[in-house]
mmCIF file of C-alpha atoms in Angstrom:
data_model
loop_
_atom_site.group_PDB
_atom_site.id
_atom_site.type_symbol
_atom_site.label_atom_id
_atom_site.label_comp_id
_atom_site.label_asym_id
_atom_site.label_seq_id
_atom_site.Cartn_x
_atom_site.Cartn_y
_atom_site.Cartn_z
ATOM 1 C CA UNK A 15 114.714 250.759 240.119
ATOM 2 C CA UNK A 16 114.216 254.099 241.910
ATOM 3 C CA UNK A 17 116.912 257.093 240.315
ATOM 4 C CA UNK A 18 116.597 260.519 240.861
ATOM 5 C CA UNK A 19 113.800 260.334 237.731
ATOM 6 C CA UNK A 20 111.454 258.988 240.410
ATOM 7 C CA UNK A 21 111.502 261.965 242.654
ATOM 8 C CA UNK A 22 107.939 263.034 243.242
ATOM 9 C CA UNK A 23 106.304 265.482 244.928
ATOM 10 C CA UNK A 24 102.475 265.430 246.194
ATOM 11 C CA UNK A 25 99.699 266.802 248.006
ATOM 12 C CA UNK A 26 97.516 265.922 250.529
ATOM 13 C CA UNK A 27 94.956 267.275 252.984
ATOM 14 C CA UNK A 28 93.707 266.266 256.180
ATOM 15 C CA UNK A 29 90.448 269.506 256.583
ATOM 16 C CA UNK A 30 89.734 268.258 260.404
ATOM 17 C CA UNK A 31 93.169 267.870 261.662
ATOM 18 C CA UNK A 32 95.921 270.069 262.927
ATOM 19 C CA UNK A 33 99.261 269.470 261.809
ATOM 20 C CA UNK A 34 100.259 267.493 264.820
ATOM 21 C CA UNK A 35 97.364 265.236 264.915
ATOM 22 C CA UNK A 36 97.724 264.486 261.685
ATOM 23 C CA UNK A 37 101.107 263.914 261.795
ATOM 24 C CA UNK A 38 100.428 261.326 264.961
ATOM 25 C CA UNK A 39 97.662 259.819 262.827
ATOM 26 C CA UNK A 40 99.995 258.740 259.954
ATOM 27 C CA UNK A 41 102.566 257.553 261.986
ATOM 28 C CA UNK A 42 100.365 254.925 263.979
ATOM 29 C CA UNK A 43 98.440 254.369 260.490
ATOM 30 C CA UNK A 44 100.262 255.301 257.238
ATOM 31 C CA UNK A 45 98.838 255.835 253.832
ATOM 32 C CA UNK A 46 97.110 253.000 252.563
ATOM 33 C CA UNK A 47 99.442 253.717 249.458
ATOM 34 C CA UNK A 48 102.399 252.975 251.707
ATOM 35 C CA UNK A 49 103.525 249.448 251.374
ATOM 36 C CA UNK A 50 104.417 247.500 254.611
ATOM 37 C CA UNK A 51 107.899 246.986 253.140
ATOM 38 C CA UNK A 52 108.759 251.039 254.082
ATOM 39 C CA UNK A 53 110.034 251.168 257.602
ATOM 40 C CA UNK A 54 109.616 254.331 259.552
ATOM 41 C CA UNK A 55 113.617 255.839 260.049
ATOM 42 C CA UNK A 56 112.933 259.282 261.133
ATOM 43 C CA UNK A 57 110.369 261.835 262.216
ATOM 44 C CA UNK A 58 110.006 265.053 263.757
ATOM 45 C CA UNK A 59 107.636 267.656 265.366
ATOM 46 C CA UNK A 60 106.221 268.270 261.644
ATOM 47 C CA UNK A 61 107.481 265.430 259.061
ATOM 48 C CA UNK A 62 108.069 261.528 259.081
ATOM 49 C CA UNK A 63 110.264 259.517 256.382
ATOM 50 C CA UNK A 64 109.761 256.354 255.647
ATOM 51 C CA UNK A 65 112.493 253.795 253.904
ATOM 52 C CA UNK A 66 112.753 250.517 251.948
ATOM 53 C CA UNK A 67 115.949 249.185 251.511
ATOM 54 C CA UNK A 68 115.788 246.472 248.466
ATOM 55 C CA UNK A 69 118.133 244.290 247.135
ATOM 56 C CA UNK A 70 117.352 242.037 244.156
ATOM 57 C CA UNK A 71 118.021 238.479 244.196
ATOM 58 C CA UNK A 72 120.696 238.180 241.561
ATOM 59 C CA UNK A 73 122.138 241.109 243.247
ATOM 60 C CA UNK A 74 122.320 239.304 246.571
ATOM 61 C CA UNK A 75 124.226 236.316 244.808
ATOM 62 C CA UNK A 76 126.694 238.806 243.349
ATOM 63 C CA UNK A 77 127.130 240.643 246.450
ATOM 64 C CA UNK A 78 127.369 237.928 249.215
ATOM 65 C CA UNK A 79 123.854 238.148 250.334
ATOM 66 C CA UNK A 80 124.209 242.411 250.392
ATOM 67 C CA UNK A 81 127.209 242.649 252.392
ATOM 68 C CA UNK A 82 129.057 244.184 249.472
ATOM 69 C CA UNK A 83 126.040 246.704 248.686
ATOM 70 C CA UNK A 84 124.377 246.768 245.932
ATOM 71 C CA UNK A 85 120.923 248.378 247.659
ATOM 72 C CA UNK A 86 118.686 250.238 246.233
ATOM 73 C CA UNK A 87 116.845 252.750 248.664
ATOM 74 C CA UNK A 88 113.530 254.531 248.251
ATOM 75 C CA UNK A 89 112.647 256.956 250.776
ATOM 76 C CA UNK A 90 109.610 259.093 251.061
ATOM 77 C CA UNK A 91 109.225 262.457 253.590
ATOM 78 C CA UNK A 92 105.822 263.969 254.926
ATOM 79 C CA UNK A 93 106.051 267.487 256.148
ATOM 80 C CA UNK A 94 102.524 268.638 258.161
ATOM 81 C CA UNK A 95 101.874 272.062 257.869
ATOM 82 C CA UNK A 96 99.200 273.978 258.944
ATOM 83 C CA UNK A 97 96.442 275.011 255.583
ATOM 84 C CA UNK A 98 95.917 278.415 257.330
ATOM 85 C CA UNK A 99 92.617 277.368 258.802
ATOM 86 C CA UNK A 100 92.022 274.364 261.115
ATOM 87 C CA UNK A 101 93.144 271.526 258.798
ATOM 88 C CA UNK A 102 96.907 270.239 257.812
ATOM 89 C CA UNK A 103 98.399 270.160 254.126
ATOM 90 C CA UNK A 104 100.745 267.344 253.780
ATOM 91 C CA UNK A 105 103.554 267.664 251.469
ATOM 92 C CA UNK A 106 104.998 264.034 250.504
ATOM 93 C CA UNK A 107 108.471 263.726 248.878
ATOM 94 C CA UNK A 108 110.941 261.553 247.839
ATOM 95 C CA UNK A 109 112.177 258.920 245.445
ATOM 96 C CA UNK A 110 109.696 255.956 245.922
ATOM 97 C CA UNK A 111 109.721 253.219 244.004
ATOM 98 C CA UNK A 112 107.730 252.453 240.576
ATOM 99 C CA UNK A 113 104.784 250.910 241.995
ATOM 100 C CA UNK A 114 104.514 253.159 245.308
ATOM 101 C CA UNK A 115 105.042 255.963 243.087
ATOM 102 C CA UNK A 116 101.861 255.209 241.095
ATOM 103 C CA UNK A 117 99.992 254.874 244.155
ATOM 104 C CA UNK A 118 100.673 258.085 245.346
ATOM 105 C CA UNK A 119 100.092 259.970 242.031
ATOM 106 C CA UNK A 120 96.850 258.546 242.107
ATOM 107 C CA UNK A 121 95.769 259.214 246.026
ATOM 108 C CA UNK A 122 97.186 262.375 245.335
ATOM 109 C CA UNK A 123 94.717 262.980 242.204
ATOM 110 C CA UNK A 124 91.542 262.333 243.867
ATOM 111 C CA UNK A 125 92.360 265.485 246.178
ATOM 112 C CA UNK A 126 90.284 268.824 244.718
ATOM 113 C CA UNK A 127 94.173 271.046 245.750
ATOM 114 C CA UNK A 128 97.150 269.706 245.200
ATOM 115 C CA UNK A 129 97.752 266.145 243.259
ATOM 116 C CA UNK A 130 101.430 264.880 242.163
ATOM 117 C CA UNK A 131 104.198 267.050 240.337
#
C-alpha cells in the first residue's frame, strides 16, 4: 500500500523541448511508466498530477462497496522547468504505488542527470 515511505522524487529530461511543450506532450501522452489506472486531476501552466484511487476487494466488502472509505490514494506531480538552455527538466513527485514506483526509479536511471531519490 502506498504510505508516506513511498514518496519519491525523480528526474527527467526532455533536451528538444521547452517546458510548455513538454508539458503538453505528457499530458496527451504520459510516461510509458504511468499506468492507465492514474487519472489526470490537476495541471497547470508548468506541472500535471496524476491520481489512482484504489480500494481492495476485502476492503470494499467491509466498507459497503467504498462508501465508508477505506481508499488508498497514490498521486504523482510533474513540474516542467526550463534546464537553462532549450530543453525542459522534469521533476516527478509523489507517493506512487509499489509497482509504479519501480517503474519510475528505473526510467529515471537510464537518464545520464538526475535518476530517483
Amino acid at each position: 500500500m502506498g504510505t508516506f515511505s513511498n514518496m519519491i522524487t525523480a528526474t527527467f529530461s526532455s533536451p528538444s523541448e521547452q517546458p510548455a511543450a513538454a508539458l503538453a506532450h505528457w499530458r496527451a501522452t504520459p510516461p510509458a511508466w504511468l499506468p492507465s489506472q492514474y487519472r489526470e486531476i490537476d495541471d497547470s501552466y508548468n506541472s500535471v498530477t496524476w491520481e489512482w484511487r484504489h480500494t481492495q476487494w476485502g476492503m470494499k466488502l467491509v466498507s459497503l462497496n467504498g462508501l465508508l472509505g477505506g481508499a488508498t490514494s497514490y498521486r504523482i506531480t510533474a513540474l516542467f522547468e526550463s534546464d537553462g538552455g532549450f530543453g525542459s527538466r522534469i521533476t516527478v513527485n509523489g507517493a506512487p504505488d509499489d509497482k509504479t514506483q519501480a517503474a519510475i526509479e528505473a526510467a529515471a536511471q537510464s537518464f545520464l542527470v538526475g535518476g530517483a531519490i
